[in-house]
Coordinates of C-alpha atoms and ligand atoms in Angstrom, one line a residue:
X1 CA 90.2 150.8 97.7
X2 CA 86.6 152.9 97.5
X3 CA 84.2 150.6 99.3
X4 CA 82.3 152.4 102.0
X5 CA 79.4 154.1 99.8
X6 CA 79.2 151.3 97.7
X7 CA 76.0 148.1 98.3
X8 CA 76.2 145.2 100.2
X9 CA 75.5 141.9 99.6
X10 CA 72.4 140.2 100.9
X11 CA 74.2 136.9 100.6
X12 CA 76.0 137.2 103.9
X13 CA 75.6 134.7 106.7
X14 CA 77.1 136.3 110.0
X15 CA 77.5 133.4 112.8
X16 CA 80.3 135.1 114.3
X17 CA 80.0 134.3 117.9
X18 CA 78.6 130.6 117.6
X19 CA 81.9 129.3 116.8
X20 CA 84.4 126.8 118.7
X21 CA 81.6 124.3 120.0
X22 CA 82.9 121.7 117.4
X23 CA 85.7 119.9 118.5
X24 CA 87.9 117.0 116.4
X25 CA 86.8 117.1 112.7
X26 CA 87.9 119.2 109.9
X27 CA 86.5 120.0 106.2
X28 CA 86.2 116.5 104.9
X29 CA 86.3 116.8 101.2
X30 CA 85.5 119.2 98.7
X31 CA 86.7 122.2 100.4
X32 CA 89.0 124.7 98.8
X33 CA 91.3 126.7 100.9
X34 CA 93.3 129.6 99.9
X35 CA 97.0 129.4 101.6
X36 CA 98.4 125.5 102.0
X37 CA 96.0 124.8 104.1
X38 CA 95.7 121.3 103.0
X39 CA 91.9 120.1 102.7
X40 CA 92.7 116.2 102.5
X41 CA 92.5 115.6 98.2
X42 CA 91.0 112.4 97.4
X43 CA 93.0 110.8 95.5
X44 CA 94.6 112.5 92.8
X45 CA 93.9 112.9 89.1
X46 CA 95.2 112.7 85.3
X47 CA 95.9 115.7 82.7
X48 CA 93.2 114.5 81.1
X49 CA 91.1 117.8 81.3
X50 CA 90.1 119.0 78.1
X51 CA 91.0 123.1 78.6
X52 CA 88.3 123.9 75.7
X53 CA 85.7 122.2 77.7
X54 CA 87.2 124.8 80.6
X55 CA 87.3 127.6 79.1
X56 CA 84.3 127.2 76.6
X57 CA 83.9 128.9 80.2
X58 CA 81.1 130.5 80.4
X59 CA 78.8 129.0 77.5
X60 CA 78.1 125.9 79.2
X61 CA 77.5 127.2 81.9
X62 CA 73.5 126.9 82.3
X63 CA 73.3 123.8 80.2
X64 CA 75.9 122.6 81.7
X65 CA 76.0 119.8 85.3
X66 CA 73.1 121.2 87.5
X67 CA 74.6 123.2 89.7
X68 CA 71.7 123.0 93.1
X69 CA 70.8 126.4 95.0
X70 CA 72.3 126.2 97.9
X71 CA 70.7 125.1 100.8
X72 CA 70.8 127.4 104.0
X73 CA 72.2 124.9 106.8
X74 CA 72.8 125.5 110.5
X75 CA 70.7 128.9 111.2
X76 CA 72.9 132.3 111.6
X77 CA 71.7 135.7 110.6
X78 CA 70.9 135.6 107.1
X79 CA 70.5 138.5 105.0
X80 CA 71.4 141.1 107.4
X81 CA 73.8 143.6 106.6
X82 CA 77.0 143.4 109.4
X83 CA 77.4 147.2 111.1
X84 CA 81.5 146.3 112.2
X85 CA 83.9 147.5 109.8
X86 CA 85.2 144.2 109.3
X87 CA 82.0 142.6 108.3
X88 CA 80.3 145.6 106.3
X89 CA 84.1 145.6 104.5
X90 CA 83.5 141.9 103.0
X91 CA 79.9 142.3 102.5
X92 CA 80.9 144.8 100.4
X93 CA 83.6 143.0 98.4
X94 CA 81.0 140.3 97.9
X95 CA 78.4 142.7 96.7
X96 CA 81.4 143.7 94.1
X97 CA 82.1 140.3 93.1
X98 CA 78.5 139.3 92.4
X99 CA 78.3 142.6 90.0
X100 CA 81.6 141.6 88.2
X101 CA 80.9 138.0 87.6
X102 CA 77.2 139.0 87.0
X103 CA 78.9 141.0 84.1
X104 CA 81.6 138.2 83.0
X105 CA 78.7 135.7 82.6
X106 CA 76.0 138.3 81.1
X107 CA 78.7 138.9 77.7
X108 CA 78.9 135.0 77.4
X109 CA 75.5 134.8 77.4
X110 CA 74.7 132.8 80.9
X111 CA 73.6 133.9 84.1
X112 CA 75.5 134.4 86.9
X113 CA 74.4 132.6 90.6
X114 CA 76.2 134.0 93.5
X115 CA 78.0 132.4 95.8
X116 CA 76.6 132.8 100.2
X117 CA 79.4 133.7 102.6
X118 CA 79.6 133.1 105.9
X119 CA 81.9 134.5 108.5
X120 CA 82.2 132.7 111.6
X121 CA 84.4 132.3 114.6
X122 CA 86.3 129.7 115.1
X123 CA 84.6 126.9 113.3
X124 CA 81.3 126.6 111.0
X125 CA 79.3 123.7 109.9
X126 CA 79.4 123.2 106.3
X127 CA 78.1 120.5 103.7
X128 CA 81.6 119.8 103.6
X129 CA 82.5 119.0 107.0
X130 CA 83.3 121.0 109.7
X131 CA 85.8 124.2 108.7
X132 CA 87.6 125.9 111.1
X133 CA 89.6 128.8 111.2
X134 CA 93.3 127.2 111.5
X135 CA 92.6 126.3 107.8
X136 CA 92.2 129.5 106.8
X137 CA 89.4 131.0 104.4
X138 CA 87.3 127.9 102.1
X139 CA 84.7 127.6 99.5
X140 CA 82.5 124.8 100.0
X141 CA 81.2 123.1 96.6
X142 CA 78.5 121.3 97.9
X143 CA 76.7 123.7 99.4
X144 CA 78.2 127.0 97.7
X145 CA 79.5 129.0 100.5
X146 CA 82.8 131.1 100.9
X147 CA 83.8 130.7 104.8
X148 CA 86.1 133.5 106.1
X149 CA 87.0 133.6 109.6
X150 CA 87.7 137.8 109.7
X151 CA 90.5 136.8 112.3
X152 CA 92.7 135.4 109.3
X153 CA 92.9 139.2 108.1
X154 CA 95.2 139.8 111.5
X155 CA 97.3 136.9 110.1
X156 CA 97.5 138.2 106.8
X157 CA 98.6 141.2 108.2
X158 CA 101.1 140.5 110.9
X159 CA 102.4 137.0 109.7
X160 CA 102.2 137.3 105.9
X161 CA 103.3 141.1 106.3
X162 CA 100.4 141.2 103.5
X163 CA 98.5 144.1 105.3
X164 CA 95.3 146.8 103.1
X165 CA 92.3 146.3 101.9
X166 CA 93.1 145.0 98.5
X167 CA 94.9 142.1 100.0
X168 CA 91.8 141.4 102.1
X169 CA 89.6 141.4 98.9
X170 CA 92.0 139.4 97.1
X171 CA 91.2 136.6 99.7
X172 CA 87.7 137.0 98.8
X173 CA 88.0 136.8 95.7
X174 CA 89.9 133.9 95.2
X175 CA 87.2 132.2 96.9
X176 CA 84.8 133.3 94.5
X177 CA 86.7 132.4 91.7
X178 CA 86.8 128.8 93.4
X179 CA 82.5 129.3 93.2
X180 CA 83.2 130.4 89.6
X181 CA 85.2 127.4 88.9
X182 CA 82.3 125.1 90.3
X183 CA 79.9 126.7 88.6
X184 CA 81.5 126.3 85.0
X185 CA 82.0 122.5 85.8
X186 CA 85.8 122.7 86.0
X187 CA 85.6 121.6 89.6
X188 CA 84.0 118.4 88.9
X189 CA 86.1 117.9 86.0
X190 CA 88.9 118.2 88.2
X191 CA 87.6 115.8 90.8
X192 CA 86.9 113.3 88.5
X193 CA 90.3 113.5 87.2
X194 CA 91.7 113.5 90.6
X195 CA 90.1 110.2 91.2
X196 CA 92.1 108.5 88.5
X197 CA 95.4 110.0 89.4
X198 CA 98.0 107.2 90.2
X199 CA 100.0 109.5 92.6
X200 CA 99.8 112.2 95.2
X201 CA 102.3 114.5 93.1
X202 CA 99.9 114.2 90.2
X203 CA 96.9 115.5 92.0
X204 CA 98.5 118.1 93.4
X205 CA 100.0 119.2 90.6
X206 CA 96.4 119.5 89.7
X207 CA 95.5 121.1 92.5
X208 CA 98.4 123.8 91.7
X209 CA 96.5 124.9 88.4
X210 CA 93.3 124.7 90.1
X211 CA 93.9 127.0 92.8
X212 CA 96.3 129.0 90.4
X213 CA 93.4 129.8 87.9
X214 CA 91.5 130.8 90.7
X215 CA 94.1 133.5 91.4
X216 CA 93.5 134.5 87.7
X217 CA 89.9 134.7 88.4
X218 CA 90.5 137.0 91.2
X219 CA 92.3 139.0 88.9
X220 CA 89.6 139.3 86.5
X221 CA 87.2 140.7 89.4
X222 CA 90.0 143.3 90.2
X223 CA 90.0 144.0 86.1
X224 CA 86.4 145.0 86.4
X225 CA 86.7 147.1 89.8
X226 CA 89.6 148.9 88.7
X227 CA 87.4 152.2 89.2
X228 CA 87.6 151.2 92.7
X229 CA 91.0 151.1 93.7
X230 CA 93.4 153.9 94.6
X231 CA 97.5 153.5 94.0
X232 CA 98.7 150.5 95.7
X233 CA 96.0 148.4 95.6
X234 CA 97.0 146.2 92.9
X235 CA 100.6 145.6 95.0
X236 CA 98.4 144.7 98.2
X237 CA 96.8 142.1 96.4
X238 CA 99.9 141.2 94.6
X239 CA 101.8 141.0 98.2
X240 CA 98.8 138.8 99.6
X241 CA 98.9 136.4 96.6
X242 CA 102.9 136.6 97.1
X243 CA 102.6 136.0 100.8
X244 CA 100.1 132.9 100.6
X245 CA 102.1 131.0 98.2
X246 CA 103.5 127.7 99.0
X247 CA 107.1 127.6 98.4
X248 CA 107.0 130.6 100.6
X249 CA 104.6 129.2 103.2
X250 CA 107.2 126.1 103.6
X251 CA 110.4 128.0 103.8
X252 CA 108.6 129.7 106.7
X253 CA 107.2 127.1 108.4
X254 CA 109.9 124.2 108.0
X255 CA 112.7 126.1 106.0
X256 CA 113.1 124.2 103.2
X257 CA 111.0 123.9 100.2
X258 CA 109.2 120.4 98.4
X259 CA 107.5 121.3 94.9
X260 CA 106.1 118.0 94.9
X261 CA 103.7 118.5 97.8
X262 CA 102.7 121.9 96.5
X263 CA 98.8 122.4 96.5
X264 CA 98.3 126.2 95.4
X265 CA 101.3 127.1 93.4
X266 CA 104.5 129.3 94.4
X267 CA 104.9 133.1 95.3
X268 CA 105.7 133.5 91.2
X269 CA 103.1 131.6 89.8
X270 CA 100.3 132.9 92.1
X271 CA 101.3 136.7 91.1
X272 CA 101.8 135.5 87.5
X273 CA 98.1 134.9 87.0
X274 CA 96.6 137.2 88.8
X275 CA 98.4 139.7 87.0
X276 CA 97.2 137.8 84.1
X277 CA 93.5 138.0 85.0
X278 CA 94.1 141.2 86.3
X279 CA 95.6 142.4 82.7
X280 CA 93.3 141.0 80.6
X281 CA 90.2 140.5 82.6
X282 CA 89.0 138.0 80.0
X283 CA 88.5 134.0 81.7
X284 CA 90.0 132.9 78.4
X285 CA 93.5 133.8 79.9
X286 CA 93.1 132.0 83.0
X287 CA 93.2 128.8 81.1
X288 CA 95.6 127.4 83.9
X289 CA 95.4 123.6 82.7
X290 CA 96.2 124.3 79.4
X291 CA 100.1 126.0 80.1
X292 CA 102.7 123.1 79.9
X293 CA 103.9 124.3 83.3
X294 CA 101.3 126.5 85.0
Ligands
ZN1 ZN1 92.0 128.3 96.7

């Protein structure tokens, strides 16, 4: 992947070093992880999601539920471009991410609002709780922040066996598409829904096509920064979405697999849709709810 010349966001919050003075609490609701990191659902929900209002995407998007600036909370550096490799590497995936969606949302007519990111260390206060790094990378809804603990790269690397850069951005990405996802009002919709659900199984089956359309949507970024990548960068993100998936996940950490308590999707399925997104770059195809099985 070409990154080094390219910008940098100025929506990066670096609090790396505050981290691990929280103790006890975890992201209470709302947050969206990216591996099966399970951020307690409440409740579940119903299939009663209408996939046109989804995927009228991007038209309703500024007339749509009033999505609120989000509000800087606990004070880290704001604005300030990191000088590690690490840091300066996801600043400038973000930066790439805001031009892409900036593009998605210009053809349909709406305007785009980026998503802040903070890394931290160890844990970070969000409107959503406290998130901490054992959970892996989150986006937090109510206050619109991606949350990446950098040391979750080693892990995708040495545990997942999902090492380069495209995997990294992948992980970005999908956290994005989760800020997409709120954005457009499917998020909400899907909350709503998940408050009416009658079982566990049935929100997480929700869940799955949630998290699995924002795999799409991470596709669609890597559609429009194809000029960026060099060969092999699709099958690193490919890998990472491979690695990350929870029938996988499972089998590793109790070595059996239960579809029912799936919350992101398999191995398959997560590849599936990126691909899809990735093929088509068009949000129309990553119309996750609407597939009789996702
Ligand atoms: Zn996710």
């Amino acid at each position: 992947m070409r990154w080094e010349d390219e910008r940098q966001s100025d929506n990066v919050e670096d609090r790396r070093g505050q981290g691990g003075r929280f103790g006890g609490m975890t992201v209470r609701r709302g947050g969206i992880g990216i591996g099966t990191i399970v951020l307690a659902l409440l409740g579940g929900w119903v299939l009663g999601i209408n996939p046109l209002e989804i995927l009228g995407l991007i038209g309703g998007v500024d007339g749509g539920p009033a999505v609120q600036a989000p509000a800087p909370s606990a004070p880290g550096r704001q604005g300030v471009s990191p000088a590690d490799p690490g840091g300066r590497f996801v600043s400038t995936v973000l930066a790439s991410t805001e031009d892409a969606w900036t593009e998605v949302f210009r053809r349909g007519g709406a305007q785009y609002r980026p998503p802040r990111l903070v890394m931290f260390t160890g844990a970070t206060q969000t409107a959503c709780g406290l998130g901490q790094s054992a959970i892996g990378p989150f986006y937090c809804p109510e206050d619109q922040t991606v949350n990446i603990d950098l040391g979750f790269y080693q892990m995708l690397q040495q545990r997942f066996k999902a090492p380069g850069d495209f995997a990294q951005a992948y992980v970005v990405a999908h956290e994005v598409g989760h800020h997409v996802q709120n954005l457009l009002g499917i998020s909400d919709q899907v909350q709503t829904a998940q408050q009416r659900a009658r079982s566990q199984e049935q929100a997480n089956a929700y869940s799955v096509r949630l998290e699995l359309q924002a795999d799409c949507l991470a596709g669609v970024y890597g559609h429009f920064n194809e000029q960026y990548l060099e060969p092999g960068d699709v099958e690193e993100g490919l890998r990472a979405a491979a690695a990350i998936g929870d029938d996988r996940l499972q089998r590793q950490s109790q070595g059996y697999v239960v579809p029912e308590t799936f919350t992101h999707g398999t191995s398959e399925q997560r590849v599936r849709w990126f691909r899809e997104g990735f093929r088509t770059g068009d949000t129309a195809r990553c119309d996750t709810f609407r597939a009789a099985t996702p």
